[in-house]
mmCIF file of C-alpha atoms in Angstrom:
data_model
loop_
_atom_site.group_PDB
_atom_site.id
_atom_site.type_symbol
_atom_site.label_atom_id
_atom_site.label_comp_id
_atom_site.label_asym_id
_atom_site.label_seq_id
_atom_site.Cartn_x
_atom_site.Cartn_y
_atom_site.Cartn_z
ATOM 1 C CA UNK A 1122 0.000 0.000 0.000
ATOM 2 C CA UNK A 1123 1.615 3.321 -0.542
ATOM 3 C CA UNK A 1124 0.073 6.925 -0.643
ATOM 4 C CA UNK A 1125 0.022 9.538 -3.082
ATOM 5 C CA UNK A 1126 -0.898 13.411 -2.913
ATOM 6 C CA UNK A 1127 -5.074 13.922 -4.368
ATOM 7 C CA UNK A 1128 -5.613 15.777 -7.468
ATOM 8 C CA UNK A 1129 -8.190 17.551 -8.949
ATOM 9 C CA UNK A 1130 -7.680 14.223 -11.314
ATOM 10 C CA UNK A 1131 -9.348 12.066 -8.235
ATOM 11 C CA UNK A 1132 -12.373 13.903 -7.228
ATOM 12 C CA UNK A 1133 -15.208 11.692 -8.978
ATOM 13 C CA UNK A 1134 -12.982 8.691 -7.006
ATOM 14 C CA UNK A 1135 -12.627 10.747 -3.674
ATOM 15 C CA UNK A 1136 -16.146 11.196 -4.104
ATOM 16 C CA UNK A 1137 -16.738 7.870 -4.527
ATOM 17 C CA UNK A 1138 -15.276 6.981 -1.214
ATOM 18 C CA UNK A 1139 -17.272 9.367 0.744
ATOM 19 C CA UNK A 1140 -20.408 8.009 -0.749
ATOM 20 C CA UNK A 1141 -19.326 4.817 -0.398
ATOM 21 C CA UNK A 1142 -19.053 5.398 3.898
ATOM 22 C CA UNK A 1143 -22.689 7.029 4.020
ATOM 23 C CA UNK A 1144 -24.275 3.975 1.894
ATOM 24 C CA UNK A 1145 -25.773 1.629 4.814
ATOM 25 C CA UNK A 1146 -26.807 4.727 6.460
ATOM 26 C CA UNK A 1147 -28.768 6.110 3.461
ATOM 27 C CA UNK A 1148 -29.889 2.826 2.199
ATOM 28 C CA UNK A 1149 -32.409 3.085 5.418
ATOM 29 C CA UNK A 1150 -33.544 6.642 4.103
ATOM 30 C CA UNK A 1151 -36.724 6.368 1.763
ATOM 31 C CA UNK A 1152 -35.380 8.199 -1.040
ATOM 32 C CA UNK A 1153 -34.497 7.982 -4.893
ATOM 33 C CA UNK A 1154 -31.346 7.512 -5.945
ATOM 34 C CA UNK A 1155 -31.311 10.860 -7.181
ATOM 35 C CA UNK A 1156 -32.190 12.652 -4.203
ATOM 36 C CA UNK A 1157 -29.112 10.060 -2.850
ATOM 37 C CA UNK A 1158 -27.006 11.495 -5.185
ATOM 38 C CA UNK A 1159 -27.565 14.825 -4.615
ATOM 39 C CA UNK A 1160 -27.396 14.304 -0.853
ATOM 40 C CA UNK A 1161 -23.911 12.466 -0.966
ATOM 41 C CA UNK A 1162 -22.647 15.449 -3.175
ATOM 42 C CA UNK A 1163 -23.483 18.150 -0.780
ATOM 43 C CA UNK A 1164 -22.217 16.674 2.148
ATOM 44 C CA UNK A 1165 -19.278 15.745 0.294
ATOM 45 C CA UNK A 1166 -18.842 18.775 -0.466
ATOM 46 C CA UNK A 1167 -19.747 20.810 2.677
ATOM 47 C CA UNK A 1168 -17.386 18.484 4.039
ATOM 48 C CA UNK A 1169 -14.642 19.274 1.908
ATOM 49 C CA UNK A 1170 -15.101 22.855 2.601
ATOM 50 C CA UNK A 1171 -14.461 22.358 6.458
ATOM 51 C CA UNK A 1172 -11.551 20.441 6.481
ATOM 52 C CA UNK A 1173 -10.157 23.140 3.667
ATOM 53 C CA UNK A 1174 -10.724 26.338 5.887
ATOM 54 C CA UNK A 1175 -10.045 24.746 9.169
ATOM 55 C CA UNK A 1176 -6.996 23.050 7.964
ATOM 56 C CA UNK A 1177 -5.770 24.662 5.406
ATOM 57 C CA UNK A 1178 -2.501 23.553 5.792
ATOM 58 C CA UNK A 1179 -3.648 19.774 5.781
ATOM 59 C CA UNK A 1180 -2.743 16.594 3.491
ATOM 60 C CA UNK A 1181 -5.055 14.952 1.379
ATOM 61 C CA UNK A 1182 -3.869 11.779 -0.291
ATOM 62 C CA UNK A 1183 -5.076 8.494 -2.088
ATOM 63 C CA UNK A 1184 -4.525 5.262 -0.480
ATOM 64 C CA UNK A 1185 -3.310 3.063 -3.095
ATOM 65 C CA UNK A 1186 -2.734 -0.798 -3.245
ATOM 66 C CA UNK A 1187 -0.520 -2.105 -5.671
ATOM 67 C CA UNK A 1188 0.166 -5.505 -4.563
ATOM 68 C CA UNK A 1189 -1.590 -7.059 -7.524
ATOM 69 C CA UNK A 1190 0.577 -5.184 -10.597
ATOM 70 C CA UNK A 1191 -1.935 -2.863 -11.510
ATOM 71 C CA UNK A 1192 -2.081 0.272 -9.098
ATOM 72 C CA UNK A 1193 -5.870 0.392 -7.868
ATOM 73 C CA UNK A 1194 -6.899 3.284 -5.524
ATOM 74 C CA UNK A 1195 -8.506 2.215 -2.669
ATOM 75 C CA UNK A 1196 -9.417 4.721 0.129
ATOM 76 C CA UNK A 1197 -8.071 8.186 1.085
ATOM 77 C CA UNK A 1198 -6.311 9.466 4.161
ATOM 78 C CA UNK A 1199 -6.791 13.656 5.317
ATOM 79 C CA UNK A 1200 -4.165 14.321 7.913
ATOM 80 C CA UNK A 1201 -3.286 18.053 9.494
ATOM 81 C CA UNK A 1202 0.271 17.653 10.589
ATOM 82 C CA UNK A 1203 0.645 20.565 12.984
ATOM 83 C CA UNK A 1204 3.723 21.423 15.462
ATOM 84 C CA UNK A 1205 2.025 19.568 18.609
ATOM 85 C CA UNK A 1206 -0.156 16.822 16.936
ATOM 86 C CA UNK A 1207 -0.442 14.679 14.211
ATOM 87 C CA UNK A 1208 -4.603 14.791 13.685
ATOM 88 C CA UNK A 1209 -6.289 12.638 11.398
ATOM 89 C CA UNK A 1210 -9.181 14.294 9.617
ATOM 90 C CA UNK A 1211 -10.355 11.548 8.221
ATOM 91 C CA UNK A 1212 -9.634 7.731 6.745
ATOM 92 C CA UNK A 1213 -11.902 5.776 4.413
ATOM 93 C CA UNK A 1214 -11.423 3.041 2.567
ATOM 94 C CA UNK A 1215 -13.878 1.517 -0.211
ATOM 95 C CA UNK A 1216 -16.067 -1.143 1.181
ATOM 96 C CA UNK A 1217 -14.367 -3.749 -0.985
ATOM 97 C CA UNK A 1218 -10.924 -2.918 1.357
ATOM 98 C CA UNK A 1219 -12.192 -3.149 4.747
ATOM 99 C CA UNK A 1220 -11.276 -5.729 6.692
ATOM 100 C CA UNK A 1221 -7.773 -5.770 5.162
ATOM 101 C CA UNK A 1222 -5.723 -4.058 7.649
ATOM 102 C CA UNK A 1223 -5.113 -1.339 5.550
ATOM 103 C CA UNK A 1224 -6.723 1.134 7.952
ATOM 104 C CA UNK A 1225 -4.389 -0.315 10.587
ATOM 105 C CA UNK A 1226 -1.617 0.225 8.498
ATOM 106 C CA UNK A 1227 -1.665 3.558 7.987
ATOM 107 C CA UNK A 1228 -2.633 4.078 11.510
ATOM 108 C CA UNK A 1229 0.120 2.585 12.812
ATOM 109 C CA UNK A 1230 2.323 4.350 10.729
ATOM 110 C CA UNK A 1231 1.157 7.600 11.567
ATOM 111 C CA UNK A 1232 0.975 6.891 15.340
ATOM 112 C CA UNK A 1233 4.616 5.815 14.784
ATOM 113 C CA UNK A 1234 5.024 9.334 13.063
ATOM 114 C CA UNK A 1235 3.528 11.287 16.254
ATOM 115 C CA UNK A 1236 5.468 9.370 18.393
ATOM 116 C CA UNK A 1237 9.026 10.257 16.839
ATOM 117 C CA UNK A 1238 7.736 13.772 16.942
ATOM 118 C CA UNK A 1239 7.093 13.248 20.628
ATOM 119 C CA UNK A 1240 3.554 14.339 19.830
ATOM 120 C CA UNK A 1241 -0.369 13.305 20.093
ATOM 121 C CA UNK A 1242 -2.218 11.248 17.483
ATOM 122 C CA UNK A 1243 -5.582 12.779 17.149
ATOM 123 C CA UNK A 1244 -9.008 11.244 15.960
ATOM 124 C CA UNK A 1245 -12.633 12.009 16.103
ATOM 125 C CA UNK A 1246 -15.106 9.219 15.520
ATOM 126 C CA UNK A 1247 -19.024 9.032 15.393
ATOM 127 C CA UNK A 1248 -19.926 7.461 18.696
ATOM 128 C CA UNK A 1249 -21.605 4.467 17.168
ATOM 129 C CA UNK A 1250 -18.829 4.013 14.532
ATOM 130 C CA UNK A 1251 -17.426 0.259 14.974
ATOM 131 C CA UNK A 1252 -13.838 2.031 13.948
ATOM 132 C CA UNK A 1253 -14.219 2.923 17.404
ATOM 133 C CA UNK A 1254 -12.540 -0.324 18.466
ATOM 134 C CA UNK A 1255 -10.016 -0.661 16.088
ATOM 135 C CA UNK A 1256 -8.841 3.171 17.431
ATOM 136 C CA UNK A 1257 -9.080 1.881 21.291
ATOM 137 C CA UNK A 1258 -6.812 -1.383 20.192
ATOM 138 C CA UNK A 1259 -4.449 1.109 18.720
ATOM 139 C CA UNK A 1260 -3.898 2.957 21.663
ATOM 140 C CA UNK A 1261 -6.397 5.638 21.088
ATOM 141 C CA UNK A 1262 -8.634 7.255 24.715
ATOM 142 C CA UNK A 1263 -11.540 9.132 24.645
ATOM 143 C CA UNK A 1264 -10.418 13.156 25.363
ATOM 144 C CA UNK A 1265 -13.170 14.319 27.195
ATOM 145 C CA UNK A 1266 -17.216 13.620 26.057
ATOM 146 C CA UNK A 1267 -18.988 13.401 23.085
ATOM 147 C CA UNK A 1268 -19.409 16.797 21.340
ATOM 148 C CA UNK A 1269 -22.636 16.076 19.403
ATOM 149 C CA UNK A 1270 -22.235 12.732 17.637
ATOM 150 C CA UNK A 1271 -18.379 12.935 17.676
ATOM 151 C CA UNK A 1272 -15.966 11.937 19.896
ATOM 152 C CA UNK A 1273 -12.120 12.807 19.844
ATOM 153 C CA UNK A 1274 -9.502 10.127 20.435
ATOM 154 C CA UNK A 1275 -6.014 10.721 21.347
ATOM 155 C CA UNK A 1276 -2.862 8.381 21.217
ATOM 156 C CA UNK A 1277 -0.531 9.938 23.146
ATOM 157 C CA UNK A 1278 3.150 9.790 22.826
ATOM 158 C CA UNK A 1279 5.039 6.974 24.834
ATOM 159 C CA UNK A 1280 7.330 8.200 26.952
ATOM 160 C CA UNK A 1281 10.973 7.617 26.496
ATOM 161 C CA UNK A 1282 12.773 5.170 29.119
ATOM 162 C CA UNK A 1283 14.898 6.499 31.401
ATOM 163 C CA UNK A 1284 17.943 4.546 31.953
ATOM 164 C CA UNK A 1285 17.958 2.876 35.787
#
């Protein structure tokens, strides 16, 4: 698996992904597919929006696997690398990749990351969201309550040994 920056080239694929998280949800919803649609683009977008003017200096890149020969994107990973924390805006994978590892992965790496820097690992996650338990395996504590339906995880650094 190996990562590479987003384009303007990927949006109908990073789109893709976003619907791709929302689709058991909506699938209870009694609408068209249309009014789907049209939903899954406007969140997607309002999203997008957010994470751009609250993090503007964040990193938005495609999660590729290309263990088979042929590169095929799979997911995409929004990190905010700031001076005290490494904070994960958000990772999604295509629902034909979950269950992989490949979430854990790149989580791993990225805690590794934070730790080297001496600093926090940051997540939030919906309440409900069984990610939730992969984050709490990882290392990840709840930082407080709930705001809303969110929650924000932490992974804090390990602290160096001191010698005896």
């Amino acid at each position: 698996m190996t990562l590479r920056p987003a384009t303007d080239h990927d949006r109908a694929f990073l789109l893709a992904v976003y619907a791709s998280t929302r689709a058991e949800e909506l699938a209870q919803v009694p609408w068209d597919a249309a009014t789907r649609e049209a939903f899954v683009r406007q969140q997607f977008a309002a999203q997008e929006a957010h994470y751009r003017a609250h993090y503007p200096q964040s990193l938005l890149q495609v999660i590729v696997d290309d263990s088979a020969g042929a590169p095929r994107d799979i997911g995409r990973l929004w990190t905010d690398h700031r001076p005290d924390a490494l904070h994960v805006l958000d990772i999604s994978l295509l629902a034909a990749a979950r269950g992989r590892g490949v979430g854990t992965r790149h989580l791993l790496t990225l805690r590794d990351e934070a730790h080297a820097r001496g600093v926090p690992l940051s997540i939030y996650v919906e309440i409900h969201n069984p990610a939730r338990r992969l984050y709490e395996r990882l290392g990840f504590t709840a930082a407080g309550e709930p705001q809303g339906l969110y929650l924000r995880m932490l992974c804090p650094p390990v602290p160096a040994l001191l010698p005896a």
